[in-house]
Coordinates of C-alpha atoms in Angstrom, one line a residue:
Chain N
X1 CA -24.5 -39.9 -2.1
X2 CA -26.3 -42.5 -3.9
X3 CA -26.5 -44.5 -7.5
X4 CA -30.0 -43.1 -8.0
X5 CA -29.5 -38.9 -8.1
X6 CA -32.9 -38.8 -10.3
X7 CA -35.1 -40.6 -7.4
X8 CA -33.2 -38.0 -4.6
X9 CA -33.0 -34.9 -6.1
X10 CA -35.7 -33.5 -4.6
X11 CA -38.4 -31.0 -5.3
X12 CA -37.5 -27.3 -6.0
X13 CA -39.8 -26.3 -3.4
X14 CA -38.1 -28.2 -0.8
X15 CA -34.8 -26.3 -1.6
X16 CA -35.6 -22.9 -3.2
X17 CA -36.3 -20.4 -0.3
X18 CA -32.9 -22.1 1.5
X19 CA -30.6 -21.2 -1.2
X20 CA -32.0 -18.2 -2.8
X21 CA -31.4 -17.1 1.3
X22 CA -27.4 -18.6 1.0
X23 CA -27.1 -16.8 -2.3
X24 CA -28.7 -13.7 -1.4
X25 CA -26.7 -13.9 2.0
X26 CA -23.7 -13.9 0.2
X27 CA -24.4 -11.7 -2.4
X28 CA -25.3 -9.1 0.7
X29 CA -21.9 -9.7 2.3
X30 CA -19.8 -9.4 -0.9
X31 CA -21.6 -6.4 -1.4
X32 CA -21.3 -5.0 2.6
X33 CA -17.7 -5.5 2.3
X34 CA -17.1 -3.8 -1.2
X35 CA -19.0 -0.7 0.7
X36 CA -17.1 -0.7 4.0
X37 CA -14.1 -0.9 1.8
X38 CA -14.7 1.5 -0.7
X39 CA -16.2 4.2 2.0
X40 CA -14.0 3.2 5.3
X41 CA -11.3 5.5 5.1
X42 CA -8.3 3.7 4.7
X43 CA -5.7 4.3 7.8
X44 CA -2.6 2.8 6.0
X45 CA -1.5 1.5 9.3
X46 CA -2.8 -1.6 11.1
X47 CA -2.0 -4.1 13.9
X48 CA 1.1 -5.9 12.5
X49 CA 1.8 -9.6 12.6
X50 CA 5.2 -10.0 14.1
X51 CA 8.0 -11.9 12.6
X52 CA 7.8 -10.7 9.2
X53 CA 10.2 -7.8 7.3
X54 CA 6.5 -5.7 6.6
X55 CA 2.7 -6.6 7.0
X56 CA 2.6 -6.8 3.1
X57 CA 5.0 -9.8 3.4
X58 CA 2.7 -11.1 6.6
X59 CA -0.5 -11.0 4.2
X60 CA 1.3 -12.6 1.5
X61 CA 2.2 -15.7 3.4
X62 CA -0.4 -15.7 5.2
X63 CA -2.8 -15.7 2.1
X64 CA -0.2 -18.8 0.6
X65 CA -0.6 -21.0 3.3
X66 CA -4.1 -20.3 3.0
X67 CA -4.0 -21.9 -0.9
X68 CA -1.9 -24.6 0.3
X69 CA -5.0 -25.5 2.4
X70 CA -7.6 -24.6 -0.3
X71 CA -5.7 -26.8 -2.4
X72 CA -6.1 -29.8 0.0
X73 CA -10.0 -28.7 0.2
X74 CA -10.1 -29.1 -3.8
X75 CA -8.9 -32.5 -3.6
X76 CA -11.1 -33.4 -0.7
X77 CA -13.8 -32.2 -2.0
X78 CA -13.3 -33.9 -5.5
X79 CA -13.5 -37.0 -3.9
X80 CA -15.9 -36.4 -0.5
X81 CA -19.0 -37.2 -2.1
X82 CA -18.1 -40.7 -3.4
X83 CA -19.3 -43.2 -1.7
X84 CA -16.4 -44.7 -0.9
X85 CA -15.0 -41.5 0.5
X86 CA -13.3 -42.4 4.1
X87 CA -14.5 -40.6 6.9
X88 CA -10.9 -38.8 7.5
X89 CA -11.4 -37.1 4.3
X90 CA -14.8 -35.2 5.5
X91 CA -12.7 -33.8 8.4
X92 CA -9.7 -33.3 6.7
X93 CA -11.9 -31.0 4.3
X94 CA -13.8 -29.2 6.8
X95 CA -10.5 -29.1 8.9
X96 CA -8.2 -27.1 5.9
X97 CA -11.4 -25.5 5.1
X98 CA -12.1 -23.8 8.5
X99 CA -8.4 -23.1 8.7
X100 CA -7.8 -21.8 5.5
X101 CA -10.8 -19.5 6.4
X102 CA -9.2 -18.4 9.5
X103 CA -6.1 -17.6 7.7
X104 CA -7.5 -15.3 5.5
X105 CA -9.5 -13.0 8.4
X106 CA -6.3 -11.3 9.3
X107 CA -5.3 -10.7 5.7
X108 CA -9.2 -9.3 4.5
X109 CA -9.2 -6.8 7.8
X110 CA -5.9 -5.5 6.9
X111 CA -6.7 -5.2 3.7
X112 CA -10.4 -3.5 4.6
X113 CA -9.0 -1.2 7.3
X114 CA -5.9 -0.2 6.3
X115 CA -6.3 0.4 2.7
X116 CA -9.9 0.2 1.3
X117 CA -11.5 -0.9 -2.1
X118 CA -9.0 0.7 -4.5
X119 CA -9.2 1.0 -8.2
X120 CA -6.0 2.6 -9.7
X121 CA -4.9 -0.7 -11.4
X122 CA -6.6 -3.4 -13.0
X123 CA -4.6 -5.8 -10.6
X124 CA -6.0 -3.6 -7.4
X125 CA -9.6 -3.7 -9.0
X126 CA -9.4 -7.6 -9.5
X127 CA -8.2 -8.3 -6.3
X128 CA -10.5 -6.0 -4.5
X129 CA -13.3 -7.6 -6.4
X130 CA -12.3 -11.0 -5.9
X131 CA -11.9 -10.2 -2.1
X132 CA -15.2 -9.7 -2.0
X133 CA -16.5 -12.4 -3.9
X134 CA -14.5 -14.5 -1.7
X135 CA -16.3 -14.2 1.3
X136 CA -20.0 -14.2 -0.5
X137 CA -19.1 -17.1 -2.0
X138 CA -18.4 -18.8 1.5
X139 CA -21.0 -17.5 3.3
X140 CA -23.3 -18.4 0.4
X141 CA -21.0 -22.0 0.9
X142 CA -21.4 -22.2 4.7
X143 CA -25.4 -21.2 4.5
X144 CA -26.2 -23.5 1.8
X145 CA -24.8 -26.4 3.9
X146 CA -27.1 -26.1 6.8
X147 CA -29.6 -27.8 4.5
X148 CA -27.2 -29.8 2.0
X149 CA -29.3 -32.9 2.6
X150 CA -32.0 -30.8 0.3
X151 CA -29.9 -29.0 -1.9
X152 CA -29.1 -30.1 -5.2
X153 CA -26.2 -32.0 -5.8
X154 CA -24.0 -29.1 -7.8
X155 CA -24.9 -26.2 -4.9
X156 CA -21.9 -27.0 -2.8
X157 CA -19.5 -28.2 -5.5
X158 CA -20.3 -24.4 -7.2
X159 CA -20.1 -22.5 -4.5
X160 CA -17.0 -24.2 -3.2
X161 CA -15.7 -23.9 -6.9
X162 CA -16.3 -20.3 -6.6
X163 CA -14.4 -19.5 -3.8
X164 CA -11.8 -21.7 -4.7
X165 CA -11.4 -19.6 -7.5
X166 CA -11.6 -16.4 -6.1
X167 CA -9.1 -17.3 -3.7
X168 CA -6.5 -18.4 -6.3
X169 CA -7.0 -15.4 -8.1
X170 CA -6.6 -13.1 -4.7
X171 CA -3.5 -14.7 -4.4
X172 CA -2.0 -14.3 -7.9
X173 CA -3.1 -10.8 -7.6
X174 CA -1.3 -10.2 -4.3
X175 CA 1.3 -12.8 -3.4
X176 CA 2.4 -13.8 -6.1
X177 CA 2.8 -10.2 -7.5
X178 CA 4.6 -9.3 -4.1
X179 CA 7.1 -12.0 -4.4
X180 CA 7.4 -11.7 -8.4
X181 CA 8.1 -8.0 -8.2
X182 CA 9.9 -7.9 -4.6
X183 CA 11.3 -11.1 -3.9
X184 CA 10.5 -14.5 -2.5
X185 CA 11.4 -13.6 1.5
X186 CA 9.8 -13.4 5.2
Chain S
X1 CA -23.9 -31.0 14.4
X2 CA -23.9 -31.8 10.6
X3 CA -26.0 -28.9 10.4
X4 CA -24.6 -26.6 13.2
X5 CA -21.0 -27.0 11.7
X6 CA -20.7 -24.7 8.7
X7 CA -23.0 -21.9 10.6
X8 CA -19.8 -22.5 13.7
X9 CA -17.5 -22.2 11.1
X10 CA -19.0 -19.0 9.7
X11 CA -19.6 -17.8 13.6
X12 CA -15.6 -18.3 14.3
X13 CA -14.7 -16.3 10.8
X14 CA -17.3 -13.8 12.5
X15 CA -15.4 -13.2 15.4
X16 CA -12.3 -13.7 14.6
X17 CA -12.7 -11.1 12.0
X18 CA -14.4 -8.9 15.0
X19 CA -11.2 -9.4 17.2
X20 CA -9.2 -8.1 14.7
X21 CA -11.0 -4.9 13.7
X22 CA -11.7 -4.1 17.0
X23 CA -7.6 -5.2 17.9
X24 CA -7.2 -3.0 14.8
X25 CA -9.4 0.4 16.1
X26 CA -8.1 0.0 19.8
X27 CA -4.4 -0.8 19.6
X28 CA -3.2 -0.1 16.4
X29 CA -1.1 3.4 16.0
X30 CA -0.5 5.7 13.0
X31 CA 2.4 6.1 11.9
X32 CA 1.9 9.9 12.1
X33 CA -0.5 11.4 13.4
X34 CA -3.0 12.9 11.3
X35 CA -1.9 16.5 10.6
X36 CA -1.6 19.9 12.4
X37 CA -3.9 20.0 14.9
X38 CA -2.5 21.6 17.7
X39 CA -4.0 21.2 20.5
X40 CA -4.6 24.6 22.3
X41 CA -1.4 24.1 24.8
X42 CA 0.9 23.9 21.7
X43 CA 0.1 27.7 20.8
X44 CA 1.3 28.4 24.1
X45 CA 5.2 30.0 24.7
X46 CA 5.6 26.7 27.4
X47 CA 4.4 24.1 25.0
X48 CA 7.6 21.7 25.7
X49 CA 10.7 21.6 23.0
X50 CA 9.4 18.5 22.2
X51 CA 6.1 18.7 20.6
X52 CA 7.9 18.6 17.6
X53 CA 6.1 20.2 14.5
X54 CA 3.9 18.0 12.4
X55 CA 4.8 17.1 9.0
X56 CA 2.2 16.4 6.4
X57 CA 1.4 16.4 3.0
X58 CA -1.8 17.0 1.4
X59 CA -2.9 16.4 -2.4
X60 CA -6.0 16.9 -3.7
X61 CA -7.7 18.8 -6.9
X62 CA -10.7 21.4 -7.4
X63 CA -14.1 20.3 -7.5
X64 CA -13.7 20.9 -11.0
X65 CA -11.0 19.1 -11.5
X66 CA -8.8 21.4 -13.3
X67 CA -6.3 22.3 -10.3
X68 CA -4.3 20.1 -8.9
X69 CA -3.1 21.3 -5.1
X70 CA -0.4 20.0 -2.9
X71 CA -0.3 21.3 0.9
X72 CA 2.9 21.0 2.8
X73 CA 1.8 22.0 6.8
X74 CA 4.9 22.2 9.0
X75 CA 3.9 22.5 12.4
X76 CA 2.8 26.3 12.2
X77 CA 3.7 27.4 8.5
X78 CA 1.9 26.0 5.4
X79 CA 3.2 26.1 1.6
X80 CA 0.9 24.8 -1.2
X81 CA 1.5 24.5 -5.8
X82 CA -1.5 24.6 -7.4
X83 CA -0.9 23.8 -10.8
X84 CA -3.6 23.9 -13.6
X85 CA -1.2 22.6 -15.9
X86 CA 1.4 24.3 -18.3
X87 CA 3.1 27.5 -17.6
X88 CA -0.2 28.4 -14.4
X89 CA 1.6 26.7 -11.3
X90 CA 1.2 29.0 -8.4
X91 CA 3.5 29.0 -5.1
X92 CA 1.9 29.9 -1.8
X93 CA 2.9 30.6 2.1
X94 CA 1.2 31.0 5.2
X95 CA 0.4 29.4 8.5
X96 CA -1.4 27.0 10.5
X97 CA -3.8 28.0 13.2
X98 CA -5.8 25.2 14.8
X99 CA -6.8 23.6 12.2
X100 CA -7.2 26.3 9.8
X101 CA -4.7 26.7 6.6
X102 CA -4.4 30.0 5.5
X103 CA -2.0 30.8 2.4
X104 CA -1.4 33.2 0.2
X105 CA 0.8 34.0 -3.0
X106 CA 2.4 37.2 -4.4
X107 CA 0.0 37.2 -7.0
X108 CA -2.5 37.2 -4.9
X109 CA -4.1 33.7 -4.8
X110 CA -6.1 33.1 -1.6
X111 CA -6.3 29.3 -0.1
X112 CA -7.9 28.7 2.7
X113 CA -8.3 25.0 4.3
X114 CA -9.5 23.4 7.1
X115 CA -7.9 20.0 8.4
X116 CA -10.6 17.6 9.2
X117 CA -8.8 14.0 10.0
X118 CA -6.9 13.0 7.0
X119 CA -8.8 14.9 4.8
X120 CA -8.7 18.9 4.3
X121 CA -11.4 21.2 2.6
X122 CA -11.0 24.9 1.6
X123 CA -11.4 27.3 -0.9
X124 CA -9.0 28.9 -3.4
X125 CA -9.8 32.3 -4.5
X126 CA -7.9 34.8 -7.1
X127 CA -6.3 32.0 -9.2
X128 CA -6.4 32.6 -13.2
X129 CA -9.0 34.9 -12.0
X130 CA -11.5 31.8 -10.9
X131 CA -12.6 30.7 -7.2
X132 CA -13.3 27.5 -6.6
X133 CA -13.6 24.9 -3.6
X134 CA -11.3 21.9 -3.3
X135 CA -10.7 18.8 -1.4
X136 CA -7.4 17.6 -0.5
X137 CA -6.6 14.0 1.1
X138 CA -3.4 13.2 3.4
X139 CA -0.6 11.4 1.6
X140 CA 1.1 9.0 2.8
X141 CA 4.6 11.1 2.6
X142 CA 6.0 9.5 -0.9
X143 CA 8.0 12.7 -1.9
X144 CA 10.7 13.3 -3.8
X145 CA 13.1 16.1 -2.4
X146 CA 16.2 17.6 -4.6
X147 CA 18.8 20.0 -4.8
X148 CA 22.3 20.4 -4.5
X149 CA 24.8 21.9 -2.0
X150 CA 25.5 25.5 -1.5
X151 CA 28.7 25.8 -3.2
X152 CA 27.0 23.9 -6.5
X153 CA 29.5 21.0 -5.2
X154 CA 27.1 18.1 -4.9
X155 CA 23.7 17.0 -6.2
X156 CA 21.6 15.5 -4.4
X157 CA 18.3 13.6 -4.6
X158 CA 16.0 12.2 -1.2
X159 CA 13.0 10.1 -1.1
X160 CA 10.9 9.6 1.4
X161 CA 8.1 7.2 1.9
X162 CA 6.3 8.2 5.3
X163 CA 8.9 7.9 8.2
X164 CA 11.0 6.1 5.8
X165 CA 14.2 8.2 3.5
X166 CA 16.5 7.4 1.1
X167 CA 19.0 9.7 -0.7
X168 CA 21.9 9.7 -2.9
X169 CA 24.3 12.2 -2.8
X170 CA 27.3 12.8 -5.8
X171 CA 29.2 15.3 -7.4
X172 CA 29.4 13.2 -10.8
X173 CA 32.7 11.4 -10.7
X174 CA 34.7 10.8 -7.2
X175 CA 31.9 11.4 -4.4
X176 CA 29.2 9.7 -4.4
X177 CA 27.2 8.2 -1.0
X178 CA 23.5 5.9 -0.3
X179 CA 22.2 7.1 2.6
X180 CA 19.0 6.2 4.2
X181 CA 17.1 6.6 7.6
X182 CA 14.0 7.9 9.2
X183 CA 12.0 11.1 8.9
X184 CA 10.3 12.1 12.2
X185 CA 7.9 15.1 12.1
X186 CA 10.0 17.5 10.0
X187 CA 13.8 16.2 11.2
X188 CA 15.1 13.7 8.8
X189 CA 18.1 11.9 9.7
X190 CA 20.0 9.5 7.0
X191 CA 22.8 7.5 7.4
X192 CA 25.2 6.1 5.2
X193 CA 28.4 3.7 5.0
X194 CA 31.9 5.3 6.0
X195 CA 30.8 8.1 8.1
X196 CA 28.1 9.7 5.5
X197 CA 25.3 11.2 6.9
X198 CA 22.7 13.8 5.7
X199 CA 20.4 15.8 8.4
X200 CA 17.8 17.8 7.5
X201 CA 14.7 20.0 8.6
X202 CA 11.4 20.2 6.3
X203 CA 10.1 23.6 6.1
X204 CA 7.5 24.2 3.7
X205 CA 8.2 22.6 0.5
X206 CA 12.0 22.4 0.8
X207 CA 14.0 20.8 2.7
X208 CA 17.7 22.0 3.8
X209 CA 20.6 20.5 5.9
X210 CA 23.6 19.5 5.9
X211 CA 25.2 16.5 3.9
X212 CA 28.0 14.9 4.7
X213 CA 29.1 12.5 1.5
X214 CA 32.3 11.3 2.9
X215 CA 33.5 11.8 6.4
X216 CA 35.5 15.0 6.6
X217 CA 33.2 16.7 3.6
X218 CA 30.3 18.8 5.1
X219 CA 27.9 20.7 2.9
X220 CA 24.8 22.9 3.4
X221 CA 22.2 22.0 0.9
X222 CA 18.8 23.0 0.2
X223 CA 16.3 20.3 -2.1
X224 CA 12.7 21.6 -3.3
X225 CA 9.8 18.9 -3.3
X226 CA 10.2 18.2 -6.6
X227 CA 7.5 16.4 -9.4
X228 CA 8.6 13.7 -11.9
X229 CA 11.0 13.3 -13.2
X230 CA 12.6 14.1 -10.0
X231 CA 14.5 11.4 -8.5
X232 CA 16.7 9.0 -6.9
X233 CA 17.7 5.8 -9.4
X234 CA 19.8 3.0 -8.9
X235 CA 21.4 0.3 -11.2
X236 CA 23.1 -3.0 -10.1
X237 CA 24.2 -4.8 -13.3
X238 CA 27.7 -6.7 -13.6
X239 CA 30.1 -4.9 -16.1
X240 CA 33.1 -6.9 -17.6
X241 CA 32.1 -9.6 -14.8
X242 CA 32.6 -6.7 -12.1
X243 CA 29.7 -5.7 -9.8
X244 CA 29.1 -2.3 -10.4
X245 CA 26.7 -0.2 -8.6
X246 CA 25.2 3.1 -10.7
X247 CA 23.6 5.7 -8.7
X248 CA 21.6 9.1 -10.2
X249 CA 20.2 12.0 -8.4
X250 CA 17.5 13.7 -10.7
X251 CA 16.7 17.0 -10.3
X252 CA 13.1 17.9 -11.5
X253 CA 14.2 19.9 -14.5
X254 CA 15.8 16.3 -15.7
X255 CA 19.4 17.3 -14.6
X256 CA 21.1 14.1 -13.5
X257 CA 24.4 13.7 -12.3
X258 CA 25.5 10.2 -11.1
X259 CA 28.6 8.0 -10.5
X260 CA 29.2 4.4 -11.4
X261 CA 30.7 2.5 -9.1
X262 CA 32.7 -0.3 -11.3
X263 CA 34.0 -2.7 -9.0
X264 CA 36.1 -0.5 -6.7
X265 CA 36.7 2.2 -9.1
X266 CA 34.1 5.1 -9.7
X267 CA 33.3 7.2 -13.1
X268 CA 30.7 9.4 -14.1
X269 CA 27.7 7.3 -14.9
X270 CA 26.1 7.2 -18.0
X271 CA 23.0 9.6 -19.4
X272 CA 19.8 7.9 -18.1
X273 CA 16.8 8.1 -20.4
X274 CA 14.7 9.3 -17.8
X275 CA 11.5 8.3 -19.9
X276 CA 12.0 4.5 -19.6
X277 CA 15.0 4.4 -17.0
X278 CA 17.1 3.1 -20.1
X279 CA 21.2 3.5 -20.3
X280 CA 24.4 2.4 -22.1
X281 CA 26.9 0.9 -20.8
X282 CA 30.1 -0.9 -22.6
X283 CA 27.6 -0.7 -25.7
X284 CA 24.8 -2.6 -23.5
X285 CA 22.1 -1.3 -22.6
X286 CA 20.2 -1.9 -19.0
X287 CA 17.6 -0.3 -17.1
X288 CA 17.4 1.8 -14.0
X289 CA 15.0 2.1 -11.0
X290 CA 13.6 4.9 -9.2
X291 CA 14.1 4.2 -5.3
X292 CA 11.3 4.2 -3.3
X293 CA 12.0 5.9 0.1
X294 CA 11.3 2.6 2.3
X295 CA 14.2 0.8 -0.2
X296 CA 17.2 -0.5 1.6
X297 CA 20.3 1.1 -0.1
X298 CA 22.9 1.1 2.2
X299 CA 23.7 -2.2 2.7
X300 CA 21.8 -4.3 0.5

């Protein structure tokens, strides 16, 4: 935000209780939706999404366009912080951002409802953990930017990085294993 | 609005998320409903021809462990294996009442369940001498059914994956047939190219019909649930730059008997190495799958 980060950065009083709550927040959700998962019991049916061959192949797009718009927030948010950042680029990273979001909520319920936190492969396990580190880290994300004018400077860049991350990795454990092992189609 | 926008953001992921569960609880329908619970009218002599008997499955173990139990429940009759490993695999039959399971085997092994949702919990009594309490949990219907025909003539090999079927039907060198289709409560109805078709009723842990591999060619059969390596496996590789098209039905004893289809003509496929799925053909050597019962065989 500025060429003097030493004189900004303010006291850790002015930003602890804020972000312990964001961290804790989303420490609280990850862990809420790791229970609801794990002692839900799955249905194996849910509300399907029409226009696809099966709702595994309406997750598994679903969750790609969401990368293709977490990818867009990575590059935003590289360069949103410079100063010489235009003002589209804010709202083209909070747009992909919300609707990369968005994009996932169809995907996580199905996933939640229908078929739980399982653990019979490492693939299930990573992705069932990721899911849920997923959507602490955003909360934490969305919390912590309520009072980004106080944070430190790396709170939103790690948090985002974090779900970022996560979200990669729920893809390559889902998506990508779907089309890898049962073809690239609708 | 700097401030309020991430907490809006987080409010619409809130609700959204909310429309869906609730869209989820309200509207969304099981593909089956969860087993044998007749409902008091069903028990009664004008309970309509069409309150088909429910078909479910049920696996579980002991609370110990040791046992492993799989529940078949037909509409009104029940047939469970408990198996406790090598050589101690019990059989038993009985009957659904409400939502009661009550079996028993020659040897005079005692189960006795009750359905709660998807789940079931019972007792098993007289089994290697021990009693124990198990719990069971609804499977979603991935079975493997074989058997052959009546007369010996044809093998055959279904798979089913809920409401879904698959089957392949041969006699090891000229008849062969994919067939696939829908299983609904305990009638399963395939369908294959040419005028094959296989129909079926499940009843317990077997299944029995009639298969028709060609049109012209009716069988009775019978097929038993059957464990690994019990199976229906499928091979597309190209052979002398000829699509050919290998099918196997595996009965659970490891018997195969398959046909290759080489371009248009057909000959008894090759052994399959039914630990890795491994065969030789035309000194090559390629792998087969196992079909999965939602798999689309018939006209790929």
């Amino acid at each position: 935000m500025t060429s003097q980060p030493a004189a900004v950065r303010p006291a850790p009083d002015q930003y602890t209780k804020p972000l312990l709550i964001a961290l804790l927040s989303g420490c609280l959700v990850a862990l809420a939706l790791g229970l609801y998962g794990g002692l839900h019991h799955p249905t194996h049916y849910a509300l399907d999404i029409a226009g696809f061959s099966s709702p595994l192949y309406a997750k598994a797009w679903l969750t790609t366009i969401a990368v293709v718009f977490a990818v867009v927030q990575l590059v935003t948010g590289m360069r949103i912080n410079r100063p010489d950042a235009p003002r589209a680029m804010t709202i083209v990273h909070r747009w992909s951002g919300r609707i990369a979001i968005l994009l996932t909520v169809p995907v996580i319920i199905h996933c939640l409802y229908a078929l739980g936190f399982q653990t019979y492969s490492i693939r299930v396990l990573a992705h069932c953990v990721l899911g849920c580190i997923f959507y602490g880290a955003f909360v934490a994300k969305m919390l912590s930017l309520v009072n980004r004018e106080t944070m430190p400077k790396w709170v939103v860049p790690v948090l985002g990085g974090v779900v970022f991350v996560s979200l990669i990795g729920l893809w390559a454990t889902s998506s990508l294993w779907l089309f890898a092992t049962k073809g690239v189609h609708g | 609005m700097s401030r309020q926008g991430p907490l809006l953001t987080l409010g619409s992921v809130v609700v959204v998320a909310g429309l869906f569960l609730y869209g989820n609880a309200v509207a969304a329908k099981p593909g089956k409903t969860p087993a044998a619970v007749p409902t008091p009218a069903a028990t009664s002599s004008a309970a309509p021809a069409s309150s088909a008997p429910l078909h479910a499955l049920y696996a579980g173990r002991s609370s110990g462990d040791q046992v492993t139990i799989a529940i078949a429940i037909n509409g009104k009759k029940a047939a469970a294996d408990l198996n406790a490993g090598l050589a101690s695999e019990v059989s038993l039959q009985g009957s659904v009442t409400g939502n009661l399971v009550t079996l028993t085997s020659s040897s005079g092994t005692r189960l006795t369940g009750s359905v709660s949702g998807a789940d079931m919990f019972g007792t098993v009594s007289g089994f290697l001498g021990q009693s124990f309490p198990f719990s069971a949990a609804q499977a979603v219907v991935q079975a493997v059914y074989a058997g052959r025909s009546s007369n010996g003539d044809v093998t055959l090999a279904v798979s089913t994956d809920g409401d879904q079927a698959v089957a392949y039907v041969c006699n090891g060198h000229t008849i062969e047939a994919w067939l696939q289709g829908s299983v609904k409560g305990n009638q399963v109805n395939l369908a294959g190219n040419k005028g094959a078709s296989l129909t079926g009723s499940l009843s317990g842990l077997a299944m029995f019909g009639m298969v028709t591999p060609s049109a012209g060619l009716s069988l009775p059969f019978s097929a038993e649930l059957s464990p690994h390596p019990a199976g229906v496996f499928q091979a597309r590789i190209t052979v002398n730059g000829l699509a050919t098209r290998i099918g196997w039905a595996v009965l659970p004893d490891g018997t195969q008997l398959g046909v290759a289809v080489i371009g248009s003509t057909k000959q008894p496929a090759p052994p399959l190495d039914l630990s890795d799925g491994a065969f030789t053909l035309d000194g090559s050597t390629f792998t087969a799958a196992q079909v999965a019962g939602n798999a689309n065989v018939v006209s790929p």
